[in-house]
Coordinates of C-alpha atoms in Angstrom, one line a residue:
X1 CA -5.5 29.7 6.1
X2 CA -8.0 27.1 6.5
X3 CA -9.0 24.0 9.1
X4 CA -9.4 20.7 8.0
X5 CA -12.9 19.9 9.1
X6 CA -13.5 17.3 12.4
X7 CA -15.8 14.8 11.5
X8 CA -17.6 15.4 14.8
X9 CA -21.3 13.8 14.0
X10 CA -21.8 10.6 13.4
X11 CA -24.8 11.0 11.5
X12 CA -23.9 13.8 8.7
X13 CA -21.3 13.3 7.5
X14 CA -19.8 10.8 4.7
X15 CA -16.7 9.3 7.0
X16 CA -19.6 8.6 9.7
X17 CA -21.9 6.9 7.0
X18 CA -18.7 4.5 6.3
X19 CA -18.1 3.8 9.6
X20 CA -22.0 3.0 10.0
X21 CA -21.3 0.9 6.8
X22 CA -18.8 -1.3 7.8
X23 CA -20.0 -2.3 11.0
X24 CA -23.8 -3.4 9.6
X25 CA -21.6 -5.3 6.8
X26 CA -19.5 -7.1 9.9
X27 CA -22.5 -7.2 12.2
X28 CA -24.3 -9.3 9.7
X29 CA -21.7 -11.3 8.3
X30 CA -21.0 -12.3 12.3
X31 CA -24.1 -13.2 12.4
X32 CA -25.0 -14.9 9.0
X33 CA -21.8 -16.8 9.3
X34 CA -22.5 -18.0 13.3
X35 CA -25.7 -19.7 11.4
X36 CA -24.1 -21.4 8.8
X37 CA -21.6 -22.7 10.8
X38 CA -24.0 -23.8 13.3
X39 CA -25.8 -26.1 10.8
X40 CA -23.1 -26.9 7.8
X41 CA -19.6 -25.9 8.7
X42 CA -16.7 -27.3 6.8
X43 CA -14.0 -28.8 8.8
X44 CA -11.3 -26.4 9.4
X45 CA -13.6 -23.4 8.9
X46 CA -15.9 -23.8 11.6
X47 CA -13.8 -20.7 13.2
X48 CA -14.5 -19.0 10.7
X49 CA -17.0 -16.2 12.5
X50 CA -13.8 -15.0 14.7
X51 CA -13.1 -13.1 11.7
X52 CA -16.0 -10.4 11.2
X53 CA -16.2 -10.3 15.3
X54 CA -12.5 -9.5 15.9
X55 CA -13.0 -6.5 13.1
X56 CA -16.4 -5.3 14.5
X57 CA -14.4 -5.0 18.0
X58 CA -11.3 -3.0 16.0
X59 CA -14.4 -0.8 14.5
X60 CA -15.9 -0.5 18.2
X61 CA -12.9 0.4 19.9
X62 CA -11.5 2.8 17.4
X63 CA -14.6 4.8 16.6
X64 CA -13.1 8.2 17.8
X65 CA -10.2 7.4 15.5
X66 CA -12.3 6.4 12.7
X67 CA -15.2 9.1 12.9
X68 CA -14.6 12.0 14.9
X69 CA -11.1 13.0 14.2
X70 CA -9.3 14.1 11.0
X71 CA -9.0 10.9 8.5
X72 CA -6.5 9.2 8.0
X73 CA -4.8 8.0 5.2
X74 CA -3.4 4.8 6.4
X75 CA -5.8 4.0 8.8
X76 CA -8.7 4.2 6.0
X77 CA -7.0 2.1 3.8
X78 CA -6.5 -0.8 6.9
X79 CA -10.2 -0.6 7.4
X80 CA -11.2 -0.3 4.0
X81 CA -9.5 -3.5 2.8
X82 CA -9.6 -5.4 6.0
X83 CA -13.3 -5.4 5.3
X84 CA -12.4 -8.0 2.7
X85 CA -10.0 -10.2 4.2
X86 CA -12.0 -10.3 7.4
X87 CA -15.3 -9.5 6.4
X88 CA -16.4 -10.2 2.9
X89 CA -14.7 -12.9 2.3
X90 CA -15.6 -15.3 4.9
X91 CA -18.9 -14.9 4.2
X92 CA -18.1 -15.7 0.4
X93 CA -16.4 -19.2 1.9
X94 CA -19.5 -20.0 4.1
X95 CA -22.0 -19.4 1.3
X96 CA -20.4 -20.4 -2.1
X97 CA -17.7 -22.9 -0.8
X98 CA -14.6 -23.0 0.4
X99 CA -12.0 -22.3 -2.6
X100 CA -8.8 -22.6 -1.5
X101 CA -5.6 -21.6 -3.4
X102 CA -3.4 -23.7 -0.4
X103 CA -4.6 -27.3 -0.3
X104 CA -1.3 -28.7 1.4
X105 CA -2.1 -29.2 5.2
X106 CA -5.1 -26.4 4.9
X107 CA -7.2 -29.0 7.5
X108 CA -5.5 -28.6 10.2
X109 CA -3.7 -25.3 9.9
X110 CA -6.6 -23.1 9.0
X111 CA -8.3 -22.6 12.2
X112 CA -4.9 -22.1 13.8
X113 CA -4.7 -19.2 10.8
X114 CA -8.4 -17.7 11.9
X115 CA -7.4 -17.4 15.4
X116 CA -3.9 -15.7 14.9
X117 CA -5.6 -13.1 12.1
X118 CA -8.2 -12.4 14.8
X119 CA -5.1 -11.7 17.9
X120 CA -4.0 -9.7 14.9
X121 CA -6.9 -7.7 14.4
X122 CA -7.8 -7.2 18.4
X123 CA -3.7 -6.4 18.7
X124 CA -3.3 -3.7 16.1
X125 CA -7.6 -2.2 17.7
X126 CA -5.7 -1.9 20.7
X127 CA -2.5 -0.1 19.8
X128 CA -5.0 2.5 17.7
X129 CA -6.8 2.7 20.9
X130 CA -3.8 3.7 23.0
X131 CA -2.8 6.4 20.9
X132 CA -5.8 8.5 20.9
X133 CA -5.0 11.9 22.5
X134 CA -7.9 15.1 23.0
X135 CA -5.8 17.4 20.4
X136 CA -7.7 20.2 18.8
X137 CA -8.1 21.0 15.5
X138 CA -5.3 21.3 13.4
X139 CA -4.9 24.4 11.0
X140 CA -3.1 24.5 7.8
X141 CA -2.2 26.9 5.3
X142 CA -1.8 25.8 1.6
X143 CA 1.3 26.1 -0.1
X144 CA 2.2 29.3 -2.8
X145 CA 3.1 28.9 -6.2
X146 CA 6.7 26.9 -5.7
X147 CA 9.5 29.1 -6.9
X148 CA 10.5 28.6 -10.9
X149 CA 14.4 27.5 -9.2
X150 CA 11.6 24.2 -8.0
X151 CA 10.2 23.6 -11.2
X152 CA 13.6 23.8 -12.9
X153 CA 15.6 21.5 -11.0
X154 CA 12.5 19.3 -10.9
X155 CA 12.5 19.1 -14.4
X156 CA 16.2 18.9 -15.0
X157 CA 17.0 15.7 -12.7
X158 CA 14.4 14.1 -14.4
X159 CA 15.3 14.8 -18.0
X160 CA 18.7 13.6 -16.6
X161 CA 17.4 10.2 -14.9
X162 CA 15.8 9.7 -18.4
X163 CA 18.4 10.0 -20.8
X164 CA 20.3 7.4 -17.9
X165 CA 17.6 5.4 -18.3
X166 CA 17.7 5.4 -22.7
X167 CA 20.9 4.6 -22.2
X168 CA 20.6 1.4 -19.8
X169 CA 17.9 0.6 -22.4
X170 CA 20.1 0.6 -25.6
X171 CA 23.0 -1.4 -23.6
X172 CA 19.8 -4.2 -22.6
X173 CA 16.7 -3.4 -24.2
X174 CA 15.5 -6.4 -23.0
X175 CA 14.7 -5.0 -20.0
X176 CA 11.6 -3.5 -21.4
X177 CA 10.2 -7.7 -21.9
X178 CA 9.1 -6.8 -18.1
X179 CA 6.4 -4.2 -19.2
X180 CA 3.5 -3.5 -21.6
X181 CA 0.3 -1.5 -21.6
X182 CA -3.1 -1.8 -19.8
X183 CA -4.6 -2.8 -23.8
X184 CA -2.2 -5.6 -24.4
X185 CA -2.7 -6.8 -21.0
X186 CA -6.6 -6.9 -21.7
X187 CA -6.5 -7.6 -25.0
X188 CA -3.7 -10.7 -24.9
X189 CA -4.2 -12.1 -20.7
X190 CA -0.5 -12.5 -20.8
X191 CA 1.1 -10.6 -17.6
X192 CA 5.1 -9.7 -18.6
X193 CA 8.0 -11.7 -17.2
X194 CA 9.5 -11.1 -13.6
X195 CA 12.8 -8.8 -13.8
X196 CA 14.4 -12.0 -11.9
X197 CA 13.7 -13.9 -15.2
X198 CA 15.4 -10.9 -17.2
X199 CA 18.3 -10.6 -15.7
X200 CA 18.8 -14.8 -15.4
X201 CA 18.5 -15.5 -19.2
X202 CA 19.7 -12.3 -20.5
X203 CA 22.7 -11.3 -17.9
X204 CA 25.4 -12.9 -19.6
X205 CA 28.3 -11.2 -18.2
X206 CA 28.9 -8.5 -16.1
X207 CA 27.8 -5.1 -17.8
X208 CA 24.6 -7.2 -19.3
X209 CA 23.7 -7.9 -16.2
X210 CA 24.4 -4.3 -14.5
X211 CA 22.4 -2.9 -16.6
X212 CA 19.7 -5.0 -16.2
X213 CA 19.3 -4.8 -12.7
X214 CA 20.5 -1.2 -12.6
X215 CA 17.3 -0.4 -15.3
X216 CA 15.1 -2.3 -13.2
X217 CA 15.5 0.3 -9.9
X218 CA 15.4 3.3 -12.4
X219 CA 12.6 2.5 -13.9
X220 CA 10.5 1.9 -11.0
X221 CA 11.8 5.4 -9.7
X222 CA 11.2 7.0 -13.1
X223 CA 7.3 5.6 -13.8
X224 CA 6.4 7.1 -10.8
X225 CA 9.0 10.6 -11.4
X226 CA 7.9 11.2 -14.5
X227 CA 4.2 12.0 -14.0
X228 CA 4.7 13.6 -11.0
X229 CA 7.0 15.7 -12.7
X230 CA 4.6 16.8 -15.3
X231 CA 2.0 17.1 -12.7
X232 CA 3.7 19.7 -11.2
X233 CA 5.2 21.5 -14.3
X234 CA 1.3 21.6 -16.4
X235 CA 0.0 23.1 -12.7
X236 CA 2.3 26.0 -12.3
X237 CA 0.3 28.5 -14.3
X238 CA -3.7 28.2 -14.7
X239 CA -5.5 27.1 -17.1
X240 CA -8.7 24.8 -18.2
X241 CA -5.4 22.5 -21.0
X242 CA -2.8 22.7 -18.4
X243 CA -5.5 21.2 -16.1
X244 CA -6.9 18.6 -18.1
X245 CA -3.5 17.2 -19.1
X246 CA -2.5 17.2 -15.3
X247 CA -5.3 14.9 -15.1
X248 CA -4.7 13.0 -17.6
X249 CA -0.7 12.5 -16.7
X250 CA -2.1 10.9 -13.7
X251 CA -3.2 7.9 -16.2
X252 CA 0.6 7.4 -17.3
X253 CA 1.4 4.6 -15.1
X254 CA -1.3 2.3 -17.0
X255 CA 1.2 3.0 -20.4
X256 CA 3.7 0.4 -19.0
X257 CA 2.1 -1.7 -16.4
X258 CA 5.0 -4.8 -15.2
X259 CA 3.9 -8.0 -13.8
X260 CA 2.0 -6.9 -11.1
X261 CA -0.9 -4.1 -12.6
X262 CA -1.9 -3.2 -8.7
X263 CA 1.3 -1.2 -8.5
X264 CA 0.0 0.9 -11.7
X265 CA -3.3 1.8 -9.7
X266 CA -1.1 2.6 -6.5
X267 CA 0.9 5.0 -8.3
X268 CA -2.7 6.8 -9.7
X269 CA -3.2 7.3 -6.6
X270 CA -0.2 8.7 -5.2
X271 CA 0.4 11.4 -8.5
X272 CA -3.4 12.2 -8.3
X273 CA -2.7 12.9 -4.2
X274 CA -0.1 15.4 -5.9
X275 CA -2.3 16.8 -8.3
X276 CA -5.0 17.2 -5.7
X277 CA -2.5 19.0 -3.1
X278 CA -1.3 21.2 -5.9
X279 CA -4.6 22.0 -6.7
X280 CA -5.0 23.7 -3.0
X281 CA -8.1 21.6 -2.2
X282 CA -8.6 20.7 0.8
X283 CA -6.2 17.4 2.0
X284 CA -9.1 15.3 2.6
X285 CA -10.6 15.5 -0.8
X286 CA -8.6 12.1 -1.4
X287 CA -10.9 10.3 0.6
X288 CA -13.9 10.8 -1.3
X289 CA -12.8 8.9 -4.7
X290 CA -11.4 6.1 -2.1
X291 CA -14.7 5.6 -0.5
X292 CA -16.5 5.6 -3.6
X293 CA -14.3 3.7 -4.9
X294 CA -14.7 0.9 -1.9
X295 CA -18.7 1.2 -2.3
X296 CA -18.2 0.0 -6.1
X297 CA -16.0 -2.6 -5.1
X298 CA -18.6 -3.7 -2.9
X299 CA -21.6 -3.3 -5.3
X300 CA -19.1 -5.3 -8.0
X301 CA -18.8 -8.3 -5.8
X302 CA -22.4 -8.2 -5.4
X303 CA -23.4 -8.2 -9.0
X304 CA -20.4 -10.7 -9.8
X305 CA -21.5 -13.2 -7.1
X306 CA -25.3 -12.8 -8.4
X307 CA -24.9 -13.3 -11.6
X308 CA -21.6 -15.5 -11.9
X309 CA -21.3 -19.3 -12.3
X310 CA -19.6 -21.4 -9.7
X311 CA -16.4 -22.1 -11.8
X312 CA -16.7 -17.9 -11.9
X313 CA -17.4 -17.1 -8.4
X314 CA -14.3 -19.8 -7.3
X315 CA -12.1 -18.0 -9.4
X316 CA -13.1 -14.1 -7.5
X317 CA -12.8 -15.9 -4.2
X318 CA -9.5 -17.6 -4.8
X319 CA -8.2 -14.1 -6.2
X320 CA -9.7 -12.1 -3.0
X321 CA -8.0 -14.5 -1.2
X322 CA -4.2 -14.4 -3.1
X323 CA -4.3 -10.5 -3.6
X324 CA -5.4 -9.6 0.5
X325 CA -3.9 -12.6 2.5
X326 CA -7.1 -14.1 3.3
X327 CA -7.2 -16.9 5.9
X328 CA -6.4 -19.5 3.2
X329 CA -3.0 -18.0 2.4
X330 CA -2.1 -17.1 6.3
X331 CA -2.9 -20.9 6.9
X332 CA 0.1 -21.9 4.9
X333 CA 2.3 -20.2 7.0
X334 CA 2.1 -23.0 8.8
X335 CA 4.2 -24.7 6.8
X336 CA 7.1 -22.9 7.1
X337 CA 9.8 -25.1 8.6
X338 CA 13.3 -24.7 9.8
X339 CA 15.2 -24.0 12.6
X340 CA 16.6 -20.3 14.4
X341 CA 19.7 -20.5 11.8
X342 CA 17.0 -20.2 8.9
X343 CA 14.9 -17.9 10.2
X344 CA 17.1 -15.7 11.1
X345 CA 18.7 -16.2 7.4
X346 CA 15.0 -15.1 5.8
X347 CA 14.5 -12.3 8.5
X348 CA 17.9 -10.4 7.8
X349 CA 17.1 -11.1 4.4
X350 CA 13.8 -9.6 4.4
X351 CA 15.8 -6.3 5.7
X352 CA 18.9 -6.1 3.7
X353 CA 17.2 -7.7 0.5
X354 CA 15.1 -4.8 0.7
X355 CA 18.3 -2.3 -0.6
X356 CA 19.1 -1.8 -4.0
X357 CA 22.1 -4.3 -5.5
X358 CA 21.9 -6.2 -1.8
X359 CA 22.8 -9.3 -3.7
X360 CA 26.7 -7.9 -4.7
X361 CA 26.6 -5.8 -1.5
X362 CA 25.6 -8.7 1.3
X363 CA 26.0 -11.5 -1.1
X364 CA 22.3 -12.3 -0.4
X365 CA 21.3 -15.1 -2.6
X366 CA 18.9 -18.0 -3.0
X367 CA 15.2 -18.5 -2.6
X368 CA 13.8 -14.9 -1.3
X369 CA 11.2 -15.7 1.5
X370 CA 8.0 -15.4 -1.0
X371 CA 9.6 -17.9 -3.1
X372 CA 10.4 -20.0 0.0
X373 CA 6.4 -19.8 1.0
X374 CA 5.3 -21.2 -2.4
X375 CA 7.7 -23.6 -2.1
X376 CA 7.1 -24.8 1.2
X377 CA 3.0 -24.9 0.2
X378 CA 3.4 -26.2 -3.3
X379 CA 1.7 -23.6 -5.3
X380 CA 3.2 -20.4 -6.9
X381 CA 2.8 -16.6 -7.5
X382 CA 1.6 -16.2 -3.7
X383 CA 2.9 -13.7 -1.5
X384 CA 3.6 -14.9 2.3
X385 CA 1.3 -12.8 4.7
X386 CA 3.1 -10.2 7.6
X387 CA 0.8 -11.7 10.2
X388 CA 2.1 -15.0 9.2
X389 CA 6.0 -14.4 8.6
X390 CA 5.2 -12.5 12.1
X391 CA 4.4 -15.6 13.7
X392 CA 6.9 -17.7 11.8
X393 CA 9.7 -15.0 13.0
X394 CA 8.6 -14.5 16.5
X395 CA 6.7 -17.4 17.6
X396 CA 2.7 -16.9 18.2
X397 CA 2.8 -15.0 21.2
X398 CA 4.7 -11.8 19.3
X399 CA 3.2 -12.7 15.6
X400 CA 1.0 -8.9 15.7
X401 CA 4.6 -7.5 16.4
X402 CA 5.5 -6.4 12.3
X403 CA 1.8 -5.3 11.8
X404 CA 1.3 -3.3 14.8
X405 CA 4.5 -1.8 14.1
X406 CA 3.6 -0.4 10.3
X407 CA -0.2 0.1 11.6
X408 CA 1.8 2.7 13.9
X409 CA 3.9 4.1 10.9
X410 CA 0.8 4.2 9.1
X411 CA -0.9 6.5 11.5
X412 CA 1.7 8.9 12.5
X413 CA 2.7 9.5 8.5
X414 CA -1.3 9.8 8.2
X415 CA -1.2 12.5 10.5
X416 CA 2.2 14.2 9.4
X417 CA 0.0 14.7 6.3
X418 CA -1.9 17.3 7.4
X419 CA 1.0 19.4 9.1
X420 CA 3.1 19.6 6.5
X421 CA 3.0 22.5 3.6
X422 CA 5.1 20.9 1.3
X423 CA 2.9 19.4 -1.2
X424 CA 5.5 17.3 -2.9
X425 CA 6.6 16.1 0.5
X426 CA 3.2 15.5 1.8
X427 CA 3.0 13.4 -1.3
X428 CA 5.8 11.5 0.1
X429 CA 3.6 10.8 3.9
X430 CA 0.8 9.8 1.7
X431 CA 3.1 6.7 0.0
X432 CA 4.6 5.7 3.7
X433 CA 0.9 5.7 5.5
X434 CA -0.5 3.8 2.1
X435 CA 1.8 0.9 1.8
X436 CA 2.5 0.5 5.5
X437 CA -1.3 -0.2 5.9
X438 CA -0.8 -2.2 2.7
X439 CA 1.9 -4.3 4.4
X440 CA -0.5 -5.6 7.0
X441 CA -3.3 -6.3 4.4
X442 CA -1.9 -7.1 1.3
X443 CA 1.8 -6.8 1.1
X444 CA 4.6 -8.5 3.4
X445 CA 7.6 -6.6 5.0
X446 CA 9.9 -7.8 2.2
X447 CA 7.8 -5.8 -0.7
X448 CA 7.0 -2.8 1.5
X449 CA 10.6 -2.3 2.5
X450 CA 11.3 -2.7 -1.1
X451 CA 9.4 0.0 -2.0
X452 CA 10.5 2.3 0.5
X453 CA 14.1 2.0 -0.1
X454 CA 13.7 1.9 -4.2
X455 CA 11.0 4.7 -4.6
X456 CA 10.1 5.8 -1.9
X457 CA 13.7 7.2 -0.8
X458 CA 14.8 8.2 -4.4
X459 CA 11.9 10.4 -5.1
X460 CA 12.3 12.0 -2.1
X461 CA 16.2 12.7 -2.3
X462 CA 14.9 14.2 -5.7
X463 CA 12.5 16.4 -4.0
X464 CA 15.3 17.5 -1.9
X465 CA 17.5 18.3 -4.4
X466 CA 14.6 20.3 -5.8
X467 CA 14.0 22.4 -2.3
X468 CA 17.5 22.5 -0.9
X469 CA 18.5 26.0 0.2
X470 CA 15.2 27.6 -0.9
X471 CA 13.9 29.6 1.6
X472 CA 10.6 30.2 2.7
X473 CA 9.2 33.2 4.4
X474 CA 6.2 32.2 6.1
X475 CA 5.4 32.6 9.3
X476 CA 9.4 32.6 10.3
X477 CA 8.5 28.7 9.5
X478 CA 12.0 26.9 9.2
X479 CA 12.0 24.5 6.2
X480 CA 12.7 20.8 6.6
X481 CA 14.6 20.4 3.4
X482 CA 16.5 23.5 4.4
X483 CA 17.7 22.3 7.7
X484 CA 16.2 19.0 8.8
X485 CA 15.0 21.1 11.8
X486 CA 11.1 20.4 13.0
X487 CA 10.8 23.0 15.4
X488 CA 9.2 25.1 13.4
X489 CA 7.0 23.1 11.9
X490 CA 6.1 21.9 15.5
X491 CA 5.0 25.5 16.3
X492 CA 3.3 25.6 13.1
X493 CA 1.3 23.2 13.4
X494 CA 0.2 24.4 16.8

């Protein structure tokens, strides 16, 4: 048995040094940006300082969520990358120019887009704040060596889902056009064709394209499968080799890296979560390599900026911007247009799309809503922001509504994190927290959903395959994938 440590002082300890961190970063960014906007602000971005304000209130507000109680997953990684889009980067704009990656209409919609990412911000500070309970420490015991019956049926659906997969492959090799490794990426610049592309030239007829799309969903499953798999098969015994090539199996997902290579560093982090939990080290060990991680970011940015032309420094704002919805890319939601009838079309959509083979199920076709933002804002490749499809969806007023919301999912799968024995399961809370905070920051409800119900979901009717009718003996504790009963994990965790 052991407690997972409250970060009760503010002063010593590392999660209160961030917090202390991030609000000198926003304080002076407030501050510095107040002053250039007083003497040379660009029309439309004379806002501008509403930004690091709004997320210097959210840091105020929510410091006893933040500092003195267990971390959270989800809730670090909002912060963390908010500091970016809200922070960072609008003082980038005030001091090296305004690089935009939206140019249609970005006049008169972008301080209409600073205003509604700043409701967003106080909205989701305040649902935080509301949830904050006195509960005491929460203890934990770490998992036993999983049965060999685990490790076998582990092992087995997975050989099983790859041997599918090889032969998917030799029906429409083709399918593998949509990957390549981390050296030709670097080495060529060329990032691999879309799976959309794929199965539009090379689906044919029926079976072609079946395969296609059918190797697409497995794949995605099976990239992030496989080195968990092998994670948890090199750790069953001890050993220095078994350890090291746990370690480096956590690498795998950079051997075929698709058209996006942030997914390859998400799913790094979600096998070395595993390998971490496995391990029996304590759960907030993950945090660590994430705020270090953040810190070099930061220094990065600071070394780029320094030493980087103009042509260069336009280039690492307009990519800031793209990858974390910055205030340029939320100002072209603004552009959407149409009536109830069409968004309620691209809403449904954004649901139902979200399940595998949705086209032949609800006959969902045409533009998805992503493409139907590029389109509408004459550009391409861009990704339209939650806070914006919010307010396109549900008018101003209710925009926060789909960020609050996964904010909220984020947390309480943050916290289900540390109740749960399970390591492959907590595995799974770790990837809902993650990319619901990702959904507010970075990702839209379209991808997120996407991932839940094509990964997410698969992996874990795997791991339930893997656990079902295992028993476990400890403390009379009734297991969820024995049951689907949480009483006793409510008394556990008590």
């Amino acid at each position: 048995m052991y407690q997972v440590k409250s970060t009760t002082a503010l002063n010593n300890t590392l999660y209160g040094y961030y917090f202390f961190a991030l609000c000198t970063v926003s304080l002076a960014a407030g501050v510095v940006s107040t002053l250039y906007i007083f003497f040379d602000g660009q029309q439309g971005y004379k806002l501008l300082p509403f930004l690091p304000f709004s997320y210097l209130f959210s840091l105020l507000i929510n410091k006893t969520r933040i500092v003195t109680e267990t971390p959270n997953i989800g809730i670090f990684i909002y912060y963390s990358i908010s500091l970016l889009r809200l922070v960072i980067l609008p003082l980038l704009y005030i001091i090296y120019g305004y690089y935009e990656v939206i140019e249609y209409n970005s006049v008169s919609n972008t301080p209409k887009a600073i205003l509604l990412m700043a409701y967003e911000t106080i909205a989701i500070a305040i649902s935080l704040n509301v949830s904050i309970r006195n509960t005491e420490k929460i203890s934990v015991k770490l998992s036993q060596p999983y049965k060999a019956t685990v490790y076998k049926r582990l092992s087995v659906i997975t050989f099983a889902l790859i041997l599918v997969g090889l032969i998917l492959n030799h029906i429409t090799p083709e399918v593998l056009q949509s990957y390549t490794t981390i050296f030709d990426m670097i080495k060529t610049g060329k990032i691999p064709p879309e799976q959309n592309y794929l199965v539009r030239k090379y689906g044919v007829n029926f079976v072609k394209k079946l395969s296609l799309v059918s190797s697409n969903y497995l794949f995605k499953i099976l990239k992030l499968l496989i080195p968990m798999c092998l994670v948890t098969v090199l750790q069953r015994k001890e050993g220095v080799l078994r350890k090291s090539l746990a370690i480096l199996v956590c690498l795998l997902p950079f051997l075929y890296v698709s058209g996006s290579i942030a997914v390859s560093f998400h799913y790094l982090f979600l096998i070395a979560s595993l390998f971490i939990v496995i391990q029996g080290k304590r759960p907030d060990v993950i945090f660590k390599p994430l705020i270090i991680a953040m810190i070099t970011i930061m220094l990065y940015l600071v070394i780029r900026v320094s030493i980087s032309s103009n042509e260069n420094t336009g280039a690492m704002i307009r990519t800031i911007n793209a990858y974390f919805s910055g205030v340029n890319i939320v100002s072209g939601s603004f552009n959407l247009e149409g009536g109830l009838p069409l968004r309620l079309h691209y809403f449904l959509c954004d649901i139902f799309g979200s399940i595998p083979f949705s086209g032949t199920l609800f006959g969902i076709d045409g533009m998805t809503i992503n493409e139907y933002f590029c389109y509408s804002n004459e550009c391409s490749g861009q990704i339209a922001p939650t806070i914006g499809l919010g307010c396109y969806y549900f008018s101003p007023i209710l925009a926060p509504l789909y960020s609050v919301f996964f904010i909220k999912l984020s947390e309480t799968f943050g916290k289900r994190f540390y109740s749960e024995e399970n390591s492959h399961l907590r595995v799974i809370y770790v990837a809902i927290s993650y990319y619901s905070a990702l959904a507010v920051v970075a990702y839209n409800i379209e991808i997120v959903l996407g991932i839940f119900c094509q990964v997410i979901l698969p992996i874990y009717i795997v791991f339930f395959l893997c656990y079902k009718n295992i028993k476990t003996e400890k403390n009379n504790e009734i297991h969820l994938f024995e049951t689907g009963c949480t009483e006793g994990r409510k008394n556990y965790a008590k």
